[in-house]
PDB file of C-alpha atoms in Angstrom:
ATOM      1  CA  SER P 140       3.497 -18.857 -28.409  1.00 57.00           C
ATOM      2  CA  ALA P 141       2.183 -22.025 -26.828  1.00 62.00           C
ATOM      3  CA  VAL P 142       2.732 -20.669 -23.307  1.00 63.00           C
ATOM      4  CA  ARG P 143       0.615 -17.606 -24.064  1.00 68.00           C
ATOM      5  CA  VAL P 144      -2.177 -19.763 -25.453  1.00 63.00           C
ATOM      6  CA  ILE P 145      -2.135 -21.929 -22.325  1.00 68.00           C
ATOM      7  CA  ARG P 146      -2.351 -18.818 -20.139  1.00 68.00           C
ATOM      8  CA  MET P 147      -5.289 -17.492 -22.129  1.00 67.00           C
ATOM      9  CA  MET P 148      -7.077 -20.828 -21.776  1.00 67.00           C
ATOM     10  CA  ARG P 149      -6.520 -20.748 -18.011  1.00 69.00           C
ATOM     11  CA  LEU P 150      -7.869 -17.191 -17.866  1.00 64.00           C
ATOM     12  CA  ILE P 151     -10.970 -18.200 -19.804  1.00 64.00           C
ATOM     13  CA  ARG P 152     -11.451 -21.123 -17.426  1.00 66.00           C
ATOM     14  CA  LEU P 153     -11.229 -18.800 -14.422  1.00 60.00           C
ATOM     15  CA  LEU P 154     -13.799 -16.461 -15.981  1.00 57.00           C
ATOM     16  CA  ARG P 155     -16.152 -19.382 -16.506  1.00 58.00           C
ATOM     17  CA  MET P 156     -15.723 -20.405 -12.886  1.00 57.00           C
ATOM     18  CA  ALA P 157     -16.470 -16.821 -11.790  1.00 53.00           C
ATOM     19  CA  ARG P 158     -19.702 -16.850 -13.801  1.00 53.00           C
ATOM     20  CA  LEU P 159     -20.585 -20.209 -12.284  1.00 52.00           C
ATOM     21  CA  VAL P 160     -20.067 -18.836  -8.766  1.00 49.00           C
ATOM     22  CA  ARG P 161     -22.235 -15.842  -9.667  1.00 50.00           C
ATOM     23  CA  GLY P 162     -25.002 -18.153 -10.800  1.00 50.00           C
ATOM     24  CA  ILE P 163     -24.999 -20.264  -7.633  1.00 58.00           C
ATOM     25  CA  GLY P 164     -26.687 -18.063  -5.051  1.00 58.00           C
ATOM     26  CA  GLN P 165     -25.736 -19.879  -1.853  1.00 64.00           C
ATOM     27  CA  LEU P 166     -22.092 -20.291  -2.853  1.00 68.00           C
ATOM     28  CA  ARG P 167     -21.891 -16.633  -3.825  1.00 67.00           C
ATOM     29  CA  ILE P 168     -23.343 -15.569  -0.487  1.00 68.00           C
ATOM     30  CA  LEU P 169     -20.873 -17.760   1.415  1.00 72.00           C
ATOM     31  CA  ILE P 170     -17.888 -16.349  -0.450  1.00 74.00           C
ATOM     32  CA  ILE P 171     -19.036 -12.737  -0.020  1.00 72.00           C
ATOM     33  CA  SER P 172     -19.769 -13.318   3.669  1.00 72.00           C
ATOM     34  CA  ILE P 173     -16.327 -14.816   4.283  1.00 76.00           C
ATOM     35  CA  VAL P 174     -14.619 -11.947   2.483  1.00 77.00           C
ATOM     36  CA  ASN P 175     -16.635  -9.350   4.405  1.00 73.00           C
ATOM     37  CA  SER P 176     -15.850 -11.115   7.704  1.00 75.00           C
ATOM     38  CA  VAL P 177     -12.081 -10.736   7.319  1.00 79.00           C
ATOM     39  CA  LYS P 178     -12.106  -7.394   9.133  1.00 79.00           C
ATOM     40  CA  SER P 179     -14.136  -8.786  12.038  1.00 77.00           C
ATOM     41  CA  LEU P 180     -11.896 -11.849  12.147  1.00 79.00           C
ATOM     42  CA  THR P 181      -8.801  -9.663  12.371  1.00 84.00           C
ATOM     43  CA  TRP P 182     -10.162  -7.685  15.321  1.00 83.00           C
ATOM     44  CA  THR P 183     -11.329 -10.907  16.975  1.00 82.00           C
ATOM     45  CA  CYS P 184      -7.867 -12.447  16.753  1.00 84.00           C
ATOM     46  CA  LEU P 185      -6.350  -9.257  18.134  1.00 89.00           C
ATOM     47  CA  LEU P 186      -8.771  -9.187  21.072  1.00 86.00           C
ATOM     48  CA  VAL P 187      -8.250 -12.868  21.922  1.00 86.00           C
ATOM     49  CA  THR P 188      -4.479 -12.403  21.686  1.00 90.00           C
ATOM     50  CA  LEU P 189      -4.665  -9.437  24.055  1.00 91.00           C
ATOM     51  CA  MET P 190      -6.691 -11.397  26.621  1.00 89.00           C
ATOM     52  CA  VAL P 191      -4.412 -14.435  26.407  1.00 91.00           C
ATOM     53  CA  TYR P 192      -1.323 -12.229  26.638  1.00 94.00           C
ATOM     54  CA  THR P 193      -2.605 -10.407  29.714  1.00 92.00           C
ATOM     55  CA  PHE P 194      -3.396 -13.599  31.619  1.00 92.00           C
ATOM     56  CA  SER P 195      -0.181 -15.251  30.424  1.00 93.00           C
ATOM     57  CA  ILE P 196       1.961 -12.542  31.994  1.00 94.00           C
ATOM     58  CA  TYR P 197       0.501 -13.219  35.433  1.00 92.00           C
ATOM     59  CA  VAL P 198       0.658 -17.012  35.096  1.00 92.00           C
ATOM     60  CA  THR P 199       4.222 -16.991  33.748  1.00 92.00           C
ATOM     61  CA  GLN P 200       5.457 -14.721  36.519  1.00 92.00           C
ATOM     62  CA  THR P 201       3.742 -16.809  39.212  1.00 91.00           C
ATOM     63  CA  VAL P 202       5.108 -20.089  37.811  1.00 90.00           C
ATOM     64  CA  THR P 203       8.621 -18.638  37.449  1.00 90.00           C
ATOM     65  CA  ASP P 204       8.674 -17.590  41.108  1.00 88.00           C
ATOM     66  CA  ARG P 205       7.496 -21.056  42.166  1.00 86.00           C
ATOM     67  CA  ARG P 206       9.969 -22.906  39.951  1.00 84.00           C
ATOM     68  CA  GLY P 207      12.835 -21.003  41.525  1.00 81.00           C
ATOM     69  CA  SER P 208      12.363 -22.982  44.762  1.00 82.00           C
ATOM     70  CA  MET P 209      11.988 -26.414  43.082  1.00 81.00           C
ATOM     71  CA  LEU P 210      14.491 -28.992  41.914  1.00 77.00           C
ATOM     72  CA  LYS P 211      14.830 -29.426  38.178  1.00 80.00           C
ATOM     73  CA  ASP P 212      14.333 -33.197  38.381  1.00 81.00           C
ATOM     74  CA  ASN P 213      11.007 -32.723  40.172  1.00 84.00           C
ATOM     75  CA  PRO P 214       8.120 -34.030  37.997  1.00 84.00           C
ATOM     76  CA  SER P 215       6.067 -30.945  38.814  1.00 84.00           C
ATOM     77  CA  TYR P 216       8.951 -28.733  37.680  1.00 86.00           C
ATOM     78  CA  ILE P 217       9.094 -30.572  34.363  1.00 87.00           C
ATOM     79  CA  ILE P 218       5.347 -30.172  33.767  1.00 88.00           C
ATOM     80  CA  LEU P 219       5.400 -26.485  34.685  1.00 88.00           C
ATOM     81  CA  ASP P 220       8.387 -25.935  32.426  1.00 88.00           C
ATOM     82  CA  GLN P 221       6.619 -27.729  29.560  1.00 89.00           C
ATOM     83  CA  TYR P 222       3.453 -25.650  29.666  1.00 90.00           C
ATOM     84  CA  TYR P 223       4.525 -22.429  31.414  1.00 91.00           C
ATOM     85  CA  GLY P 224       8.296 -22.272  30.922  1.00 88.00           C
ATOM     86  CA  SER P 225       8.167 -19.017  28.974  1.00 90.00           C
ATOM     87  CA  LEU P 226       5.674 -16.377  27.981  1.00 91.00           C
ATOM     88  CA  GLY P 227       5.295 -17.917  24.540  1.00 92.00           C
ATOM     89  CA  SER P 228       4.628 -21.430  25.836  1.00 92.00           C
ATOM     90  CA  THR P 229       2.142 -20.045  28.380  1.00 93.00           C
ATOM     91  CA  MET P 230       0.240 -18.188  25.668  1.00 93.00           C
ATOM     92  CA  LEU P 231       0.157 -21.329  23.546  1.00 93.00           C
ATOM     93  CA  SER P 232      -1.086 -23.404  26.480  1.00 92.00           C
ATOM     94  CA  LEU P 233      -3.823 -20.910  27.346  1.00 92.00           C
ATOM     95  CA  PHE P 234      -4.886 -20.695  23.719  1.00 91.00           C
ATOM     96  CA  MET P 235      -5.109 -24.474  23.480  1.00 91.00           C
ATOM     97  CA  ALA P 236      -7.162 -24.517  26.682  1.00 90.00           C
ATOM     98  CA  VAL P 237     -10.013 -22.592  25.024  1.00 87.00           C
ATOM     99  CA  THR P 238      -9.738 -24.098  21.526  1.00 85.00           C
ATOM    100  CA  GLY P 239      -9.595 -27.799  22.385  1.00 84.00           C
ATOM    101  CA  GLY P 240      -5.892 -28.320  21.716  1.00 86.00           C
ATOM    102  CA  VAL P 241      -5.377 -29.601  25.268  1.00 87.00           C
ATOM    103  CA  ASP P 242      -7.952 -30.351  27.931  1.00 88.00           C
ATOM    104  CA  TRP P 243      -7.859 -27.370  30.272  1.00 85.00           C
ATOM    105  CA  ALA P 244      -8.022 -29.667  33.297  1.00 86.00           C
ATOM    106  CA  VAL P 245      -4.572 -30.995  32.290  1.00 89.00           C
ATOM    107  CA  LEU P 246      -3.231 -27.442  32.237  1.00 90.00           C
ATOM    108  CA  CYS P 247      -4.982 -26.368  35.427  1.00 90.00           C
ATOM    109  CA  ASP P 248      -4.062 -29.329  37.651  1.00 90.00           C
ATOM    110  CA  PRO P 249      -0.284 -28.499  37.917  1.00 89.00           C
ATOM    111  CA  LEU P 250      -1.098 -24.934  38.909  1.00 89.00           C
ATOM    112  CA  MET P 251      -3.498 -26.057  41.639  1.00 90.00           C
ATOM    113  CA  THR P 252      -1.283 -28.776  43.125  1.00 89.00           C
ATOM    114  CA  THR P 253       2.019 -26.917  42.868  1.00 89.00           C
ATOM    115  CA  ILE P 254       1.149 -23.265  43.430  1.00 89.00           C
ATOM    116  CA  SER P 255      -2.310 -22.706  44.950  1.00 88.00           C
ATOM    117  CA  PRO P 256      -5.925 -23.876  44.606  1.00 89.00           C
ATOM    118  CA  LEU P 257      -6.776 -20.247  43.820  1.00 91.00           C
ATOM    119  CA  MET P 258      -5.007 -20.700  40.490  1.00 90.00           C
ATOM    120  CA  GLY P 259      -7.709 -23.195  39.552  1.00 89.00           C
ATOM    121  CA  ILE P 260     -10.399 -20.604  40.251  1.00 91.00           C
ATOM    122  CA  LEU P 261      -8.574 -17.999  38.155  1.00 91.00           C
ATOM    123  CA  PHE P 262      -8.075 -20.507  35.352  1.00 91.00           C
ATOM    124  CA  ALA P 263     -11.764 -21.450  35.387  1.00 91.00           C
ATOM    125  CA  LEU P 264     -12.759 -17.778  35.281  1.00 92.00           C
ATOM    126  CA  TYR P 265     -10.411 -17.232  32.335  1.00 91.00           C
ATOM    127  CA  VAL P 266     -11.902 -20.167  30.379  1.00 90.00           C
ATOM    128  CA  ALA P 267     -15.467 -19.129  31.238  1.00 89.00           C
ATOM    129  CA  PHE P 268     -14.886 -15.538  30.121  1.00 88.00           C
ATOM    130  CA  ILE P 269     -13.275 -16.522  26.821  1.00 87.00           C
ATOM    131  CA  VAL P 270     -15.743 -19.284  25.919  1.00 85.00           C
ATOM    132  CA  PHE P 271     -19.055 -18.012  27.280  1.00 84.00           C
ATOM    133  CA  ALA P 272     -18.625 -14.252  26.956  1.00 81.00           C
ATOM    134  CA  MET P 273     -16.110 -13.271  24.306  1.00 81.00           C
ATOM    135  CA  LEU P 274     -16.604 -16.070  21.767  1.00 79.00           C
ATOM    136  CA  ASN P 275     -20.407 -15.836  21.981  1.00 82.00           C
ATOM    137  CA  VAL P 276     -20.272 -12.112  21.309  1.00 81.00           C
ATOM    138  CA  VAL P 277     -17.894 -12.723  18.416  1.00 78.00           C
ATOM    139  CA  THR P 278     -20.245 -15.367  17.016  1.00 80.00           C
ATOM    140  CA  GLY P 279     -23.101 -12.870  17.131  1.00 81.00           C
ATOM    141  CA  VAL P 280     -20.996 -10.294  15.285  1.00 77.00           C
ATOM    142  CA  PHE P 281     -20.147 -12.824  12.589  1.00 76.00           C
ATOM    143  CA  VAL P 282     -23.786 -13.862  12.203  1.00 78.00           C
ATOM    144  CA  GLN P 283     -24.842 -10.221  11.897  1.00 78.00           C
ATOM    145  CA  SER P 284     -22.136  -9.655   9.292  1.00 74.00           C
ATOM    146  CA  VAL P 285     -23.316 -12.663   7.289  1.00 73.00           C
ATOM    147  CA  LEU P 286     -26.955 -11.515   7.407  1.00 75.00           C
ATOM    148  CA  LYS P 287     -25.965  -8.020   6.320  1.00 75.00           C
ATOM    149  CA  SER P 288     -23.871  -9.401   3.467  1.00 71.00           C
ATOM    150  CA  GLN P 289     -26.735 -11.650   2.418  1.00 71.00           C
ATOM    151  CA  ALA P 290     -29.193  -8.746   2.357  1.00 71.00           C
ATOM    152  CA  THR P 291     -26.770  -6.580   0.375  1.00 72.00           C
ATOM    153  CA  ASP P 292     -26.132  -9.390  -2.077  1.00 70.00           C
ATOM    154  CA  ARG P 293     -29.861  -9.893  -2.625  1.00 71.00           C
ATOM    155  CA  GLU P 294     -30.335  -6.202  -3.334  1.00 70.00           C
ATOM    156  CA  LEU P 295     -27.471  -6.171  -5.825  1.00 71.00           C
ATOM    157  CA  PHE P 296     -28.785  -9.343  -7.430  1.00 70.00           C
ATOM    158  CA  MET P 297     -32.241  -7.781  -7.716  1.00 71.00           C
ATOM    159  CA  VAL P 298     -30.803  -4.640  -9.306  1.00 71.00           C
ATOM    160  CA  SER P 299     -28.844  -6.744 -11.783  1.00 72.00           C
ATOM    161  CA  ASN P 300     -31.949  -8.765 -12.677  1.00 70.00           C
ATOM    162  CA  ALA P 301     -33.996  -5.602 -13.199  1.00 71.00           C
ATOM    163  CA  ARG P 302     -31.411  -4.102 -15.535  1.00 73.00           C
ATOM    164  CA  GLU P 303     -31.190  -7.332 -17.520  1.00 73.00           C
ATOM    165  CA  LEU P 304     -34.984  -7.467 -17.711  1.00 72.00           C
ATOM    166  CA  PHE P 305     -35.294  -3.921 -19.059  1.00 71.00           C
ATOM    167  CA  ALA P 306     -32.270  -4.387 -21.313  1.00 72.00           C
ATOM    168  CA  SER P 307     -34.227  -7.080 -23.157  1.00 70.00           C
ATOM    169  CA  LEU P 308     -36.836  -4.482 -24.212  1.00 67.00           C
ATOM    170  CA  GLU P 309     -36.650  -2.772 -27.577  1.00 67.00           C
ATOM    171  CA  GLY P 310     -35.720   0.593 -26.079  1.00 60.00           C
ATOM    172  CA  GLY P 311     -33.273  -0.852 -23.549  1.00 63.00           C
ATOM    173  CA  VAL P 312     -33.097   0.264 -19.907  1.00 58.00           C
ATOM    174  CA  THR P 313     -34.549   3.675 -20.805  1.00 63.00           C
ATOM    175  CA  ASP P 314     -37.759   2.118 -22.096  1.00 68.00           C
ATOM    176  CA  ALA P 315     -40.940   1.767 -20.021  1.00 75.00           C
ATOM    177  CA  MET P 316     -42.816  -1.473 -19.472  1.00 77.00           C
ATOM    178  CA  SER P 317     -46.559  -1.676 -19.907  1.00 79.00           C
ATOM    179  CA  TRP P 318     -48.774  -4.343 -18.376  1.00 80.00           C
ATOM    180  CA  PRO P 319     -48.879  -6.562 -21.519  1.00 81.00           C
ATOM    181  CA  VAL P 320     -45.089  -6.492 -21.698  1.00 79.00           C
ATOM    182  CA  PHE P 321     -44.855  -7.088 -17.948  1.00 77.00           C
ATOM    183  CA  GLU P 322     -47.186 -10.064 -18.280  1.00 78.00           C
ATOM    184  CA  SER P 323     -45.173 -11.485 -21.173  1.00 80.00           C
ATOM    185  CA  LYS P 324     -42.031 -11.385 -19.018  1.00 76.00           C
ATOM    186  CA  LEU P 325     -43.468 -13.443 -16.155  1.00 77.00           C
ATOM    187  CA  ASP P 326     -41.674 -16.569 -17.362  1.00 78.00           C
ATOM    188  CA  ALA P 327     -38.313 -14.812 -17.684  1.00 77.00           C
ATOM    189  CA  PRO P 328     -35.714 -15.965 -15.123  1.00 75.00           C
ATOM    190  CA  GLN P 329     -35.201 -12.387 -13.919  1.00 72.00           C
ATOM    191  CA  MET P 330     -38.924 -11.883 -13.295  1.00 75.00           C
ATOM    192  CA  VAL P 331     -39.225 -15.256 -11.561  1.00 76.00           C
ATOM    193  CA  ALA P 332     -36.326 -14.323  -9.259  1.00 74.00           C
ATOM    194  CA  PHE P 333     -37.959 -10.943  -8.559  1.00 73.00           C
ATOM    195  CA  LEU P 334     -41.298 -12.492  -7.589  1.00 74.00           C
ATOM    196  CA  GLN P 335     -39.523 -15.027  -5.386  1.00 73.00           C
ATOM    197  CA  ALA P 336     -37.540 -12.239  -3.684  1.00 70.00           C
ATOM    198  CA  ILE P 337     -40.712 -10.390  -2.675  1.00 69.00           C
ATOM    199  CA  ASP P 338     -42.528 -13.677  -1.888  1.00 71.00           C
ATOM    200  CA  VAL P 339     -45.355 -13.118  -4.363  1.00 71.00           C
ATOM    201  CA  ASP P 340     -47.059 -15.662  -6.609  1.00 76.00           C
ATOM    202  CA  ARG P 341     -47.294 -14.942 -10.317  1.00 73.00           C
ATOM    203  CA  SER P 342     -51.093 -14.908 -10.049  1.00 77.00           C
ATOM    204  CA  GLU P 343     -50.723 -11.639  -8.109  1.00 77.00           C
ATOM    205  CA  ALA P 344     -48.594 -10.030 -10.809  1.00 77.00           C
ATOM    206  CA  ARG P 345     -51.329  -7.560 -11.742  1.00 78.00           C
ATOM    207  CA  GLY P 346     -51.408  -6.153  -8.221  1.00 78.00           C
ATOM    208  CA  VAL P 347     -47.595  -5.978  -8.139  1.00 77.00           C
ATOM    209  CA  PHE P 348     -47.596  -4.018 -11.386  1.00 78.00           C
ATOM    210  CA  ALA P 349     -50.109  -1.556  -9.923  1.00 79.00           C
ATOM    211  CA  LEU P 350     -47.916  -1.065  -6.858  1.00 76.00           C
ATOM    212  CA  LEU P 351     -44.814  -0.525  -8.975  1.00 75.00           C
ATOM    213  CA  ASP P 352     -46.607   2.040 -11.157  1.00 75.00           C
ATOM    214  CA  LEU P 353     -46.165   4.915  -8.740  1.00 72.00           C
ATOM    215  CA  ASP P 354     -47.354   7.702 -11.067  1.00 73.00           C
ATOM    216  CA  GLY P 355     -50.348   5.738 -12.374  1.00 74.00           C
ATOM    217  CA  SER P 356     -49.265   6.134 -16.004  1.00 77.00           C
ATOM    218  CA  GLY P 357     -49.864   2.493 -16.870  1.00 79.00           C
ATOM    219  CA  GLU P 358     -46.144   1.949 -17.473  1.00 80.00           C
ATOM    220  CA  ILE P 359     -43.214   1.377 -15.148  1.00 79.00           C
ATOM    221  CA  THR P 360     -39.673   2.552 -15.706  1.00 77.00           C
ATOM    222  CA  VAL P 361     -36.543   0.853 -14.452  1.00 74.00           C
ATOM    223  CA  ASP P 362     -36.311   3.356 -11.574  1.00 76.00           C
ATOM    224  CA  GLU P 363     -39.896   2.665 -10.516  1.00 75.00           C
ATOM    225  CA  PHE P 364     -39.230  -1.058 -10.777  1.00 75.00           C
ATOM    226  CA  LEU P 365     -36.106  -0.908  -8.595  1.00 72.00           C
ATOM    227  CA  ASN P 366     -37.583   1.453  -5.986  1.00 74.00           C
ATOM    228  CA  GLY P 367     -40.738  -0.589  -5.734  1.00 72.00           C
ATOM    229  CA  ALA P 368     -38.844  -3.871  -5.598  1.00 69.00           C
ATOM    230  CA  LEU P 369     -36.674  -2.686  -2.719  1.00 67.00           C
ATOM    231  CA  ARG P 370     -39.751  -1.447  -0.823  1.00 69.00           C
ATOM    232  CA  LEU P 371     -41.792  -4.590  -1.401  1.00 66.00           C
ATOM    233  CA  ARG P 372     -38.978  -6.884  -0.291  1.00 64.00           C
ATOM    234  CA  GLY P 373     -39.134  -7.703   3.406  1.00 58.00           C
ATOM    235  CA  SER P 374     -41.303  -6.226   6.137  1.00 57.00           C
ATOM    236  CA  ALA P 375     -42.542  -2.661   6.222  1.00 53.00           C
ATOM    237  CA  LYS P 376     -40.177  -0.062   7.630  1.00 58.00           C
ATOM    238  CA  ALA P 377     -41.092   2.565  10.182  1.00 63.00           C
ATOM    239  CA  LEU P 378     -40.836   5.250   7.484  1.00 55.00           C
ATOM    240  CA  ASP P 379     -43.304   3.401   5.246  1.00 61.00           C
ATOM    241  CA  VAL P 380     -45.791   3.120   8.105  1.00 68.00           C
ATOM    242  CA  ALA P 381     -45.375   6.807   8.969  1.00 68.00           C
ATOM    243  CA  LEU P 382     -45.960   7.842   5.343  1.00 64.00           C
ATOM    244  CA  LEU P 383     -49.063   5.638   5.172  1.00 71.00           C
ATOM    245  CA  LEU P 384     -50.462   7.204   8.353  1.00 76.00           C
ATOM    246  CA  GLN P 385     -49.818  10.667   6.975  1.00 75.00           C
ATOM    247  CA  GLN P 386     -51.666   9.861   3.744  1.00 75.00           C
ATOM    248  CA  VAL P 387     -54.582   8.422   5.724  1.00 82.00           C
ATOM    249  CA  ARG P 388     -54.779  11.643   7.775  1.00 81.00           C
ATOM    250  CA  GLN P 389     -54.764  13.735   4.603  1.00 78.00           C
ATOM    251  CA  VAL P 390     -57.578  11.660   3.108  1.00 83.00           C
ATOM    252  CA  HIS P 391     -59.505  11.904   6.378  1.00 79.00           C
ATOM    253  CA  CYS P 392     -59.125  15.690   6.469  1.00 82.00           C
ATOM    254  CA  LEU P 393     -60.173  15.922   2.810  1.00 82.00           C
ATOM    255  CA  LEU P 394     -63.297  13.833   3.443  1.00 81.00           C
ATOM    256  CA  ALA P 395     -64.108  15.913   6.524  1.00 79.00           C
ATOM    257  CA  ASP P 396     -63.883  19.131   4.497  1.00 78.00           C
ATOM    258  CA  MET P 397     -66.052  17.669   1.750  1.00 79.00           C
ATOM    259  CA  SER P 398     -68.721  16.557   4.232  1.00 75.00           C
ATOM    260  CA  GLY P 399     -68.692  19.918   5.978  1.00 68.00           C
ATOM    261  CA  SER P 400     -69.113  21.949   2.814  1.00 61.00           C
TER     262      SER P 400
END
C-alpha cells in the first residue's frame, strides 16, 4: 500500500542520515559523548536535588516559624510566602539561585532583613558550595567522560578502517599485506585516516610498515595492523617503556657474554 511505501522511504532516509552522522567525525563524537553522559547527568541531578532538598528543609522550617509571628498583610510576609511558603517553593527558589533563574541577592535579602543576618552567611555558603565546588567537580567528570568517549570512538573508527582496508584485498581480511600493496594503499581514505590518527606523514610510511611487521616476515596481517596501530597512537605507555628497557637489558647481557667469550 501507499502507506507502507511512505514508511519504507522514511526508513531509508533515516538510514542515510545515520550513515551521514557516521561520516562526520565531530558530530559523531558529540552524539556519542552526550549519550554516554546520561548516566553522569542522572547522578548529578540526584546529587544537586539532595543538596537543595537538605538546605530547603532548614530554610522552610526557619521561615515558617518566623511567619507565624507576622501579619499576613506585611510586605515581608508576602515575599517570604512567595519564595519560601512551602518546601517545594523553597527548593525551586534555591535551585534558581544557583542556575540564574533569580538573582540570589533577591532571595537572600528577605531572609537577612526579616530573620537574621546569619541567614545571609548560610545562603552565601550554600551558593559557593554548589557553584564553586559541586558544579566544578561535575564539569570535570563530564569532560573526562567526553575525552574517554572520544578516545574509544577513535579506536573503533580505526578498527573499522583497518577492516575495510584489508577487505579490499583479494584474500579479504584474512590476507596479508606486503610493502608494495601497503604503498599502493597510501591514497586510500582508510590509510589516510590511519596515518592522521598516529600523526605520521606518508613519507614515513616505510618506517611505519616496518614497525607494524612484528614478526619480520615482510607482510602484515590485520591483527598486526590493529595491534600496531593502537600502540603507535598516542604517547608511550608505562608497559611499553618497561618492555623496551627489558629488551635493552637482554641485548646488553648478550653483548657482554659475547665480549667475555
